[in-house]
Coordinates of C-alpha atoms and ligand atoms in Angstrom, one line a residue:
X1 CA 0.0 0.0 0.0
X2 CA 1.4 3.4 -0.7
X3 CA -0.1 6.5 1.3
X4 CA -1.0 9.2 -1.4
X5 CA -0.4 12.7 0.4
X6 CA -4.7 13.4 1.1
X7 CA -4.3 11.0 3.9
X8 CA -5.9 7.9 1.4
X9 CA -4.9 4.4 0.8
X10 CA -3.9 3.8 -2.4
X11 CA -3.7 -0.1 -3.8
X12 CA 0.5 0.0 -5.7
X13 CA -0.2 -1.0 -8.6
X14 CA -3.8 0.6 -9.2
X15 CA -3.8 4.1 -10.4
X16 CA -6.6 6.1 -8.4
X17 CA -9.8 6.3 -10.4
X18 CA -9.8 10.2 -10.3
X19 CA -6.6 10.0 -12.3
X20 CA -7.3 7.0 -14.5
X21 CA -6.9 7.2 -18.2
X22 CA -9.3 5.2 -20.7
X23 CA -7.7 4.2 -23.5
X24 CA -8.7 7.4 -25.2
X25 CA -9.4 9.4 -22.5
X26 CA -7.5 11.4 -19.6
X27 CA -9.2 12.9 -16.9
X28 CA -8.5 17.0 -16.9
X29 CA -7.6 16.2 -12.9
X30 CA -4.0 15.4 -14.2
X31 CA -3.6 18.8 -15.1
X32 CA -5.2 20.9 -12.7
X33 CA -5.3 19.1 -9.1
X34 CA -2.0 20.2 -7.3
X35 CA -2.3 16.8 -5.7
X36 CA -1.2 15.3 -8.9
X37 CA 1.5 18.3 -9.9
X38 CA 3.1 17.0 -6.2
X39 CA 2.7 12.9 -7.7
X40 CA 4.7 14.0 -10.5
X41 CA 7.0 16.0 -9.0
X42 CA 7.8 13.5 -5.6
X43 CA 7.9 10.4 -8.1
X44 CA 8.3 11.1 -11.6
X45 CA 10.9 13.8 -12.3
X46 CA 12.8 12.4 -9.1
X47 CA 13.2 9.3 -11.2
X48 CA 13.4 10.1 -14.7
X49 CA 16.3 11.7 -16.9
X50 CA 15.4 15.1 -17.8
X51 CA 17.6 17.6 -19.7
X52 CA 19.4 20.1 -17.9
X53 CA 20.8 22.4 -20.1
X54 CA 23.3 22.3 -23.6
X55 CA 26.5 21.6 -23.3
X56 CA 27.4 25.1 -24.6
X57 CA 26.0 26.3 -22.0
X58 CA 28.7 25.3 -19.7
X59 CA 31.7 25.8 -22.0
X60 CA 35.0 26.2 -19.7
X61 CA 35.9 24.2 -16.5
X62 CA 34.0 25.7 -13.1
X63 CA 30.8 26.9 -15.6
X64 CA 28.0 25.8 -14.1
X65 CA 24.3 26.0 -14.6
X66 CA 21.5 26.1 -11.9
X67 CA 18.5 23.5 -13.2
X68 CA 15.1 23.9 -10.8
X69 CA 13.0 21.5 -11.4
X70 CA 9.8 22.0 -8.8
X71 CA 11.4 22.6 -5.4
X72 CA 14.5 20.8 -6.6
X73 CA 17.4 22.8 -7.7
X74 CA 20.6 21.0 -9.3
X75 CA 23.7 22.6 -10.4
X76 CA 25.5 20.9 -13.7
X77 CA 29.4 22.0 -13.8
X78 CA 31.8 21.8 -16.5
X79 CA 35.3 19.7 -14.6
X80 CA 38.9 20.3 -15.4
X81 CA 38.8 17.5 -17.5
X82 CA 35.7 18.9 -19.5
X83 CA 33.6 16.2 -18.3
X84 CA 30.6 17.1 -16.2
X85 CA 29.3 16.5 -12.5
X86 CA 26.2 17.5 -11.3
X87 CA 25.3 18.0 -7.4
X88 CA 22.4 18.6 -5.4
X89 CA 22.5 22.3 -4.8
X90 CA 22.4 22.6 -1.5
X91 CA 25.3 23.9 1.2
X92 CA 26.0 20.7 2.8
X93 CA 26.5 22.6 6.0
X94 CA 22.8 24.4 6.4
X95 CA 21.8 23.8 3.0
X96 CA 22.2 27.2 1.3
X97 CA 22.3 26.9 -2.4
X98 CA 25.6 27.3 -3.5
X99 CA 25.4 28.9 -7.2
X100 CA 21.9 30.9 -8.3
X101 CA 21.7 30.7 -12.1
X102 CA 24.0 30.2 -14.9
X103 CA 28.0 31.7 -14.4
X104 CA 31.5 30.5 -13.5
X105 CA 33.3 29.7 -9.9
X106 CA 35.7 32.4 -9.3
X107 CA 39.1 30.8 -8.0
X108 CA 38.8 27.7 -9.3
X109 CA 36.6 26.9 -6.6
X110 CA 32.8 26.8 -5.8
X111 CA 31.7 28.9 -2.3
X112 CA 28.9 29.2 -0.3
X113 CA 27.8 32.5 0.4
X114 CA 27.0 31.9 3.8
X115 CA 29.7 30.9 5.8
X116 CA 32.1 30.6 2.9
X117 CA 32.4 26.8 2.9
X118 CA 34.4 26.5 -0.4
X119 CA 34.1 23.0 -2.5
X120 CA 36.2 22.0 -5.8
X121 CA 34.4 21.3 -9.0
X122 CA 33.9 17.8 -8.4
X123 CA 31.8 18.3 -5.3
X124 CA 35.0 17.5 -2.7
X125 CA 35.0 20.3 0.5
X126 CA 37.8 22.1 0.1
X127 CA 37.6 24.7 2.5
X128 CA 35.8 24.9 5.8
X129 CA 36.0 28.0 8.3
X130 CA 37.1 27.0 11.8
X131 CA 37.0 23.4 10.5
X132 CA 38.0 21.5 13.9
X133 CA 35.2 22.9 15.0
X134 CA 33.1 20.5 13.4
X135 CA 34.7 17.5 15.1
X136 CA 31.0 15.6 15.0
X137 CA 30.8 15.2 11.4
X138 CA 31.8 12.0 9.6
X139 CA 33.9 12.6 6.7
X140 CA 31.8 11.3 4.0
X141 CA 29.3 14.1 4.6
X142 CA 31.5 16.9 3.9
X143 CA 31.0 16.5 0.0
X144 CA 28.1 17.7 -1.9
X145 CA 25.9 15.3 -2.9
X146 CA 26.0 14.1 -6.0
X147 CA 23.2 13.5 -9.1
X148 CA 23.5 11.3 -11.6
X149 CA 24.6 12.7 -15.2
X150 CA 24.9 12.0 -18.9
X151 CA 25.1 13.6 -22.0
X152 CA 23.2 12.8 -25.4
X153 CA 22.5 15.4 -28.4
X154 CA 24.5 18.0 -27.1
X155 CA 22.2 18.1 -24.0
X156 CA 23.8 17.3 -20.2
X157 CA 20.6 15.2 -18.7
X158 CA 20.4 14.7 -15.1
X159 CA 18.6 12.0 -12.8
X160 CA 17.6 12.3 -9.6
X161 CA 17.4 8.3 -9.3
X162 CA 19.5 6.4 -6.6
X163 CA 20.1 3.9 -9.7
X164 CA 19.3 5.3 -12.8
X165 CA 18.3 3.3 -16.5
X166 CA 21.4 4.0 -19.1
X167 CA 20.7 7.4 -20.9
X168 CA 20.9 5.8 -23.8
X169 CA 18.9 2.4 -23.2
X170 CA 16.1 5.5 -21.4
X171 CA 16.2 7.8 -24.8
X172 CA 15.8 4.5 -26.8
X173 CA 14.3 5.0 -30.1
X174 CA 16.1 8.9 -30.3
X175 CA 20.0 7.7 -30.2
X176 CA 19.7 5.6 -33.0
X177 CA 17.2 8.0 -35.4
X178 CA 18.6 11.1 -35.1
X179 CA 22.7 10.1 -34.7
X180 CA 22.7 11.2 -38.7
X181 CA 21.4 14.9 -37.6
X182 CA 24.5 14.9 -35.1
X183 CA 22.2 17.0 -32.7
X184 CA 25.8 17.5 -30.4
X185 CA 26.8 19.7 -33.4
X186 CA 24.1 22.3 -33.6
X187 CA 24.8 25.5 -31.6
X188 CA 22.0 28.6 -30.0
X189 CA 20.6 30.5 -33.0
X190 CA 18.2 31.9 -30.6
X191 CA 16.4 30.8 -27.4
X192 CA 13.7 32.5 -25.4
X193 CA 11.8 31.7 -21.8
X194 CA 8.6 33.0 -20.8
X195 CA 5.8 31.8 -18.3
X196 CA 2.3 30.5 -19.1
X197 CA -0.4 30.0 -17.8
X198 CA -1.3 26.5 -18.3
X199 CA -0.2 23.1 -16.6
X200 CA 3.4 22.4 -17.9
X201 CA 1.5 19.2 -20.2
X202 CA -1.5 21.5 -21.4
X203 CA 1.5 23.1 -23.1
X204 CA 3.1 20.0 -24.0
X205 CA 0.4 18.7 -25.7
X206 CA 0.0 21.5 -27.6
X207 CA 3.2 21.1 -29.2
X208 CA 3.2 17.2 -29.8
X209 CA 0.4 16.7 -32.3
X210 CA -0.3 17.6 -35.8
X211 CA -3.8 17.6 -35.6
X212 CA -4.4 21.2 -34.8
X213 CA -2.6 22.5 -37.8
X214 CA -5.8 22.9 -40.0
X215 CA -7.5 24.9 -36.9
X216 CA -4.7 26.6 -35.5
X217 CA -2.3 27.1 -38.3
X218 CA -4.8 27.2 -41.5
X219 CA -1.8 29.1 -43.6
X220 CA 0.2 25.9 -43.7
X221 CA -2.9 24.4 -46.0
X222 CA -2.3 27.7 -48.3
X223 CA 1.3 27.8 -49.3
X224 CA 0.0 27.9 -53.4
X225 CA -0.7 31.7 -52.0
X226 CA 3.2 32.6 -51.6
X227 CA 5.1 32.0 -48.7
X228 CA 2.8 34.6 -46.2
X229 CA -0.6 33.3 -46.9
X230 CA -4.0 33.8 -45.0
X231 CA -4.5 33.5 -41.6
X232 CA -8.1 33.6 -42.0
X233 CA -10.2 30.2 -40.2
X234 CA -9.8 27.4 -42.7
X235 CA -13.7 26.1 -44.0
X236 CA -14.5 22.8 -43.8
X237 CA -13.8 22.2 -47.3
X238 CA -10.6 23.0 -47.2
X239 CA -9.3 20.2 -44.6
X240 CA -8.7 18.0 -47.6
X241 CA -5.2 20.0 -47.5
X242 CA -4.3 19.1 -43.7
X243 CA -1.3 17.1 -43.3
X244 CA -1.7 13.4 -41.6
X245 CA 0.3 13.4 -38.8
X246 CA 0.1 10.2 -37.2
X247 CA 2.1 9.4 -33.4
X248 CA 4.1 6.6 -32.8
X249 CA 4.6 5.7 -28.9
X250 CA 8.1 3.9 -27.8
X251 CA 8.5 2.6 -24.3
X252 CA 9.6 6.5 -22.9
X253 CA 8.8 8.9 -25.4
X254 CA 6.7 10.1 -28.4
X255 CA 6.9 11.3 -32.2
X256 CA 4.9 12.2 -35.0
X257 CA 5.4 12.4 -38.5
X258 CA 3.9 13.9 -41.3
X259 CA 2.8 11.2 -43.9
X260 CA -0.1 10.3 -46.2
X261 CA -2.8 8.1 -44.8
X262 CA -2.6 4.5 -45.5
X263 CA -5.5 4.1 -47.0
X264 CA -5.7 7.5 -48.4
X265 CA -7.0 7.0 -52.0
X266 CA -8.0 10.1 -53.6
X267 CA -8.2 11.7 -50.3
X268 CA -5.0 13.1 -50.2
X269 CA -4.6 13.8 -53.7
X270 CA -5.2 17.7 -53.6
X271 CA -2.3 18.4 -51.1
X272 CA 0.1 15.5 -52.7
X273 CA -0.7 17.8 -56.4
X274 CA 0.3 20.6 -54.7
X275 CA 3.5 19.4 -53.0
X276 CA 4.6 18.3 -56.6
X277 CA 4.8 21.8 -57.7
X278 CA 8.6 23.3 -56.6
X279 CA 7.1 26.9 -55.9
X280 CA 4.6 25.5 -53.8
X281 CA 6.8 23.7 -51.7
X282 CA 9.6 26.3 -51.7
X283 CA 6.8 28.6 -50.2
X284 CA 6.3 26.6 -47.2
X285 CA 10.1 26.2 -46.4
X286 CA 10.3 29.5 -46.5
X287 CA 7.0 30.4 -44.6
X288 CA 9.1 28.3 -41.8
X289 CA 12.1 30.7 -42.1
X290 CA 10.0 33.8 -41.4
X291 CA 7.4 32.8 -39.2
X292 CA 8.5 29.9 -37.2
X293 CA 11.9 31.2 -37.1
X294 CA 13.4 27.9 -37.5
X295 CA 12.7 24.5 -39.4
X296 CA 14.2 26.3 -41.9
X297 CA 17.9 28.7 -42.1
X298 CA 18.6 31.8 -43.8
X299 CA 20.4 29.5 -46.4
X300 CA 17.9 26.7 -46.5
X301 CA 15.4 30.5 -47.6
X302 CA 18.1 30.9 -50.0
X303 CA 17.6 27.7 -51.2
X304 CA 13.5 28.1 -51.4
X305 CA 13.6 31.5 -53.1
X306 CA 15.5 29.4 -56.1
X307 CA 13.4 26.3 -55.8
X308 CA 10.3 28.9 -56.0
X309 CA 11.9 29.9 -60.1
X310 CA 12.4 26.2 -60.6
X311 CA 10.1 24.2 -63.1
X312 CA 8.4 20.7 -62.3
X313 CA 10.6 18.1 -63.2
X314 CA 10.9 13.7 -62.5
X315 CA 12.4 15.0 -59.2
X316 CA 10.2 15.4 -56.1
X317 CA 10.3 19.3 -55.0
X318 CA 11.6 18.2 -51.5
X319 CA 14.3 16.2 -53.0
X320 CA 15.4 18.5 -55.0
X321 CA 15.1 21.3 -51.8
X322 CA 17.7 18.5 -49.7
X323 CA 19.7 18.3 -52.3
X324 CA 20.2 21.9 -52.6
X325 CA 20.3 22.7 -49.5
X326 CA 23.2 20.3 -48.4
X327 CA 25.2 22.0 -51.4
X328 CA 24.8 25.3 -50.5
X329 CA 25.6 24.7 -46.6
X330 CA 28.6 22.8 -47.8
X331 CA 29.9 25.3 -49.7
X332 CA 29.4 27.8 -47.4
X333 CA 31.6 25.5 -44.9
X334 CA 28.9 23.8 -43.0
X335 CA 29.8 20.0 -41.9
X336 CA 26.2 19.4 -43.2
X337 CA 25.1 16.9 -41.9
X338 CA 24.6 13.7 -44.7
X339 CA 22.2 11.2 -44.7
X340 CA 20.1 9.0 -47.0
X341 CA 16.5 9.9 -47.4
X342 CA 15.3 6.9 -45.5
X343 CA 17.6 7.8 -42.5
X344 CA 16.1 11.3 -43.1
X345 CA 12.2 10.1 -42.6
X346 CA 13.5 8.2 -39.8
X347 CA 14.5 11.1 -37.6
X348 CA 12.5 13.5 -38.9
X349 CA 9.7 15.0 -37.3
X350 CA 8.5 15.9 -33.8
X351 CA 9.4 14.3 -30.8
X352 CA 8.1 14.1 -27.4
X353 CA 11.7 13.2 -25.2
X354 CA 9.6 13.0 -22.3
X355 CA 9.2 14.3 -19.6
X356 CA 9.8 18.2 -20.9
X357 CA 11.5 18.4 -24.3
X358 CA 9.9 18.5 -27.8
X359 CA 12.1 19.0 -30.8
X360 CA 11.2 19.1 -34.1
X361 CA 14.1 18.1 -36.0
X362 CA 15.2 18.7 -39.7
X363 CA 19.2 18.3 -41.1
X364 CA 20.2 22.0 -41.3
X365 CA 18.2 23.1 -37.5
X366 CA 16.2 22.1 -35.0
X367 CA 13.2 23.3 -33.4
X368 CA 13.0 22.8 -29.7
X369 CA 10.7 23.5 -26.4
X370 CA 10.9 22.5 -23.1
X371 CA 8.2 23.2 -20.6
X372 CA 8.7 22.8 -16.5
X373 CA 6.5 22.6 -14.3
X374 CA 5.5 25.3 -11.5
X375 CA 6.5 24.0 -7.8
X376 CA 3.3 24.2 -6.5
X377 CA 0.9 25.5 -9.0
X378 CA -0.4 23.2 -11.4
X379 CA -2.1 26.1 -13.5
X380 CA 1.5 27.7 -14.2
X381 CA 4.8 26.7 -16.4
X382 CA 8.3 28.0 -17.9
X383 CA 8.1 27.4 -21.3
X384 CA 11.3 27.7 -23.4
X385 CA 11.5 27.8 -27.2
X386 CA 15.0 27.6 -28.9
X387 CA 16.3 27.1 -32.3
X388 CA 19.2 25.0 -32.6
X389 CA 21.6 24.7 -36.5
X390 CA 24.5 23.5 -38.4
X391 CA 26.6 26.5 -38.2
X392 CA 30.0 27.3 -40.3
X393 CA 33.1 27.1 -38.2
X394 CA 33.5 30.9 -36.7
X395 CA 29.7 32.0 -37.4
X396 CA 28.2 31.0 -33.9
X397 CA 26.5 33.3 -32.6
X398 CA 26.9 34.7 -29.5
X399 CA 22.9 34.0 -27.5
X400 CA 21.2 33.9 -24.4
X401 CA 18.1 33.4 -22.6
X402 CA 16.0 36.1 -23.8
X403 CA 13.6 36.0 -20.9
X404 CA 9.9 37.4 -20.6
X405 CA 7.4 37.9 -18.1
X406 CA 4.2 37.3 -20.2
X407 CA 4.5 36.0 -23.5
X408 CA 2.7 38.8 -25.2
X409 CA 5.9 40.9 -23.9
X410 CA 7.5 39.9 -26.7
X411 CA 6.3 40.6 -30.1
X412 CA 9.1 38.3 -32.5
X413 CA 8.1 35.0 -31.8
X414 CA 6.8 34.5 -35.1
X415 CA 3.2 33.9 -36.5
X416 CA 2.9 30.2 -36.2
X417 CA 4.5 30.4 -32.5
X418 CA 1.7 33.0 -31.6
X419 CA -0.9 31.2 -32.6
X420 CA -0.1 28.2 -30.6
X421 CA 1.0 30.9 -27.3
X422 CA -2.4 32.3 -27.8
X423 CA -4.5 29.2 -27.4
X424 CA -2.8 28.2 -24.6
X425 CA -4.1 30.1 -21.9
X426 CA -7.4 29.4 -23.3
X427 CA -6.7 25.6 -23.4
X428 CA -6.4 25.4 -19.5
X429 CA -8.8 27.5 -18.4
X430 CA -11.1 26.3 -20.1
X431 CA -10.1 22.5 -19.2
X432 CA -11.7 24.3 -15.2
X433 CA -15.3 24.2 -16.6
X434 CA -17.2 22.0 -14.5
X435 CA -18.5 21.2 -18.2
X436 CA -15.4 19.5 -18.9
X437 CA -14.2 16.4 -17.6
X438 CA -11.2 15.4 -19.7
X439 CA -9.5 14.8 -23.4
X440 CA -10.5 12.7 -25.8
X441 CA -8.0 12.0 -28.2
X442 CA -7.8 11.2 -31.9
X443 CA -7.2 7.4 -31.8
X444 CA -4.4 8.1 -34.7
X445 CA -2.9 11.6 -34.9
X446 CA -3.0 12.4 -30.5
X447 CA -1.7 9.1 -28.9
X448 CA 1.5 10.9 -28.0
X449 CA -0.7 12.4 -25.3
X450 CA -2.0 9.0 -24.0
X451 CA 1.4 7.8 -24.1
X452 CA 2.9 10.5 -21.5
X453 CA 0.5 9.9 -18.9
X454 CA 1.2 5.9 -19.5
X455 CA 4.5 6.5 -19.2
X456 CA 4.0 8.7 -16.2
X457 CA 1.8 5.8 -14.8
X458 CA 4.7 3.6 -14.7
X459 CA 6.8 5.9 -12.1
X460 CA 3.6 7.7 -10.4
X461 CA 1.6 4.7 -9.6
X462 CA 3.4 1.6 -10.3
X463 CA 1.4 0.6 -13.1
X464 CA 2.7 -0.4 -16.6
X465 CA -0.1 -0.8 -18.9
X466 CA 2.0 -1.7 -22.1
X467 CA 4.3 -4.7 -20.6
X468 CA 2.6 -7.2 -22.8
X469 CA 2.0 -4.9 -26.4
X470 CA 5.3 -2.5 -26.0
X471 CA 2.7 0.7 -26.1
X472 CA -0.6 2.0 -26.1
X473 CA -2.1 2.3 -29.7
X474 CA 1.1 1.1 -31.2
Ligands
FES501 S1 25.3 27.2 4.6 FE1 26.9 27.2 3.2 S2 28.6 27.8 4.4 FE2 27.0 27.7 5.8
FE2_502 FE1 1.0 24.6 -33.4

C-alpha cells in the first residue's frame, strides 16, 4: 500500500480512479489538481532523466548551470577535464544553495555565500571555516551530494534516481534515429523563456500533435498563396489540404510524422498535387524561415527563393530542396550533416523526449521546447523555445536566454508560434469548466498524449499498462 499525500490508501499497482486514463481518455484532474502536480513531482521527475541544459552552456571548467525543477534545484558543472558533475545544490553545512543561475566559480573553486564553505568542482569540501570545529561530522558528509549525469544530443541530462536506467537504453528510439542529424553539433541560434499560464502538459500537448494545424495554423494548407498566406479560419472544405500526422509511442517517449494516410485513396490527392509543384513547396520552407523562425535557415530561404523559379521536373520538389540545400551549406563551410532519405524520414519530425523536451528536427536546424512545471501550482509553467543549426566554423553566434514575463511581452516570436501561445491560456482554463471532464483524443494523430501519462503511470503509480503490447495504440 502506498499512502497518497490526502491521507488515502492507495492499492500499488492501481492508479486512483480520479486519475485513471481510458484508453482514449485522460481525466482533466492530471492537469489541474495540485495533488497530482506534487505525484509527479515526488515520483516522476525524481526518477526520470530530464535535460538540464546544452553543453554550450557550460563551455570552460567551473561553468555551471543552476536546473530547478519543482522545489528541486541541481547545479550541472563543467570539470577540469571537461567532463561534467552534477550535485544537489544545496550547502552541505545548512543547506544554502551554493550557485543561483548560470555563471563560473571564481578561484577555481565553488563557495557558499553563507559561511564561505568552499568545495572544488567535483563536489570534494575544500575549505571549511574553523574546520575543527566540526569535530561531529563523519567525513563522508563533507561532500556535496552528487546527481546522476549524462550527455546525449549536445544536452547534459540529469537524474535524480539512486540507480538510474542507461541514458541511452532510457532515450531508446532517439540515439539511433537522429545520430545522422548529429544533434551534439548544432549550436544557439536563438532561445527565449517566458511563463504561461497553463499546466506544464497543457503546453506540451500542444506542441506534440499535428492535428491542430488545420485549426490553428490554417496558412500551412495555403502555401499555393506565396510564402505569407492567409491567416483567415480554414472552412471545412478546405481540410482536404491538412497534413496526416500520425504518433508513434516507444516505451519512454513520443513522435509524430507527417505522412499520407494509408488508405488514403484520392483523399490526399489535392495536397500531394500541390506538394509536386517546386514553388509550392519552396513557399512553405520559407513560410518556416519567417514565421517559425526555424525548421528552416537563412540558407535553406536561400535555397526556397531558387526552388520557387524552378520548373516541375521527375524529381520530387523536396528532394530537389535536400539536395540543394546540403550543397549550399557545404559550400558555405557547414559539416552538413549527410544522410540518406530513408535515414532522413527516420529522424524526422516531432518528438516528445519526455518528460519536458519536444524538438522538431530537420538536417540544417532544430526546433526545440521545453516546458517545466510550476513548484506548487499546477495552472502555471516555464516554457522555453529555442532554435538549434548547423553553423560554419566561426559564425556562432553569440545568445542567451531572452527571458519574458508574459508572452505577449514579446512581439518576435513568429506567427505560427503566436498562434499556438495564444490558445494556450485558453486551453487550461477552459479544461476548469465544470463542463469538462477530460480529453478525448484522436485514436491516430494524439496518442502521444495518451502515451505520456502511461509512461508517467509507470513511475507515479506503479502501473505499466503496455508490458505485454510494447505501447498504447502502437
Ligand atoms: S550554509 Fe553554506 S557555508 Fe553555511
Ligand atoms: Fe501549433
Amino acid at each position: 500500500m502506498t499512502t497518497i499525500d490526502n491521507g488515502t490508501q492507495e492499492a500499488a499497482g492501481k492508479v486512483p480512479p480520479r486519475y485513471a486514463c481510458g484508453e482514449t481518455f485522460v481525466p482533466k484532474s492530471r492537469y489541474i489538481d495540485p495533488e497530482f502536480l506534487k505525484l509527479e513531482l515526488d515520483r516522476l521527475f525524481t526518477q526520470v532523466w530530464q535535460p538540464a541544459c546544452r553543453e554550450e552552456e557550460i563551455p570552460e571548467p567551473g561553468n555551471y548551470y543552476e536546473y530547478t525543477i519543482g522545489r528541486q534545484s541541481i547545479m550541472v558543472v563543467r570539470q577540469k577535464d571537461a567532463s561534467i558533475k552534477a550535485f544537489y545544490n544545496a550547502c552541505t553545512h545548512r543547506g544554502m544553495k551554493v550557485v543561483r543561475g548560470t555563471g563560473c566559480a571564481a578561484d577555481g573553486e565553488l563557495r557558499c555565500e553563507f559561511h564561505g564553505w568552499r568545495y572544488a568542482f567535483d563536489g570534494r569540501s575544500s575549505f571549511v571555516p574553523s574546520r575543527d570545529e566540526f569535530l561531529n561530522r563523519p567525513r563522508e558528509q563533507w561532500s556535496l551530494r552528487p546527481v546522476a549525469v549524462g550527455t546525449w544530443g549536445g544536452w547534459v541530462f540529469v537524474s535524480m534516481a539512486e540507480d538510474p536506467p542507461d541514458l541511452l537504453d532510457w532515450l531508446d528510439p532517439l540515439p539511433t534515429a537522429l545520430a545522422p542529424f548529429r544533434l551534439q553539433d548544432m549550436r544557439f541560434r536563438w532561445r527565449k523563456r517566458t511563463f504561461l499560464p497553463a499546466n506544464y502538459k497543457t503546453v506540451i500537448d500542444a506542441f506534440i500533435e499535428g492535428y491542430h494545424t488545420p485549426g490553428t495554423h490554417p496558412q500551412t494548407l495555403r502555401a499555393t498563396q506565396g510564402p505569407r498566406p492567409s491567416t483567415e479560419p480554414a472552412p471545412p472544405q478546405e481540410f482536404v489540404y491538412a497534413p496526416y500526422t500520425p504518433t508513434i509511442p516507444y516505451r519512454n517517449h513520443s513522435r509524430f510524422i507527417y505522412t499520407a494516410r494509408p488508405d488514403s485513396g484520392d483523399k490526399d490527392s489535392a495536397r500531394k498535387e500541390q506538394a509536386a509543384r517546386p514553388e509550392v513547396f519552396a513557399n512553405s520552407m520559407q513560410y518556416n524561415y519567417l514565421e517559425v523562425r526555424s525548421l528552416a535557415t537563412e540558407r535553406d530561404y536561400r535555397v526556397a527563393q531558387q526552388l520557387a523559379t524552378m520548373e516541375p521536373s521527375d524529381v520530387p520538389p523536396f528532394v530537389l530542396y535536400h539536395q540543394m540545400c546540403e550543397e549550399l551549406a557545404l559550400a558555405e563551410g557547414v559539416d552538413f550533416p549527410k544522410m540518406t532519405m530513408e535515414q532522413y524520414f527516420a529522424g524526422n519530425g516531432d518528438w516528445h523526449v519526455f518528460p519536458t523536451l519536444v524538438i522538431l528536427v530537420e538536417k540544417s536546424c532544430i526546433l526545440g521546447y521545453r516546458m517545466l512545471p510550476d513548484a506548487e501550482d499546477p495552472n502555471q509553467c516555464v516554457f522555453e523555445m529555442f532554435s538549434l543549426e548547423h553553423f560554419a566554423p566561426g559564425e556562432v553566434p553569440e545568445t542567451s536566454w531572452l527571458e519574458f514575463e508574459r508572452w505577449q511581452d514579446h512581439d518576435g516570436w513568429g506567427e505560427l508560434p503566436t498562434q499556438d501561445l495564444r490558445n494556450i491560456g485558453a486551453i487550461h482554463a477552459g479544461m476548469h469548466s465544470k463542463g469538462f471532464d477530460g480529453l478525448w483524443l484522436n485514436t491516430a494523430q494524439e496518442m502521444s498524449i495518451r502515451n505520456e501519462h502511461a509512461i508517467a503511470d509507470r513511475f507515479i503509480f506503479g502501473v505499466d499498462d503496455r508490458a505485454d503490447d510494447g505501447a498504447v495504440g502502437a
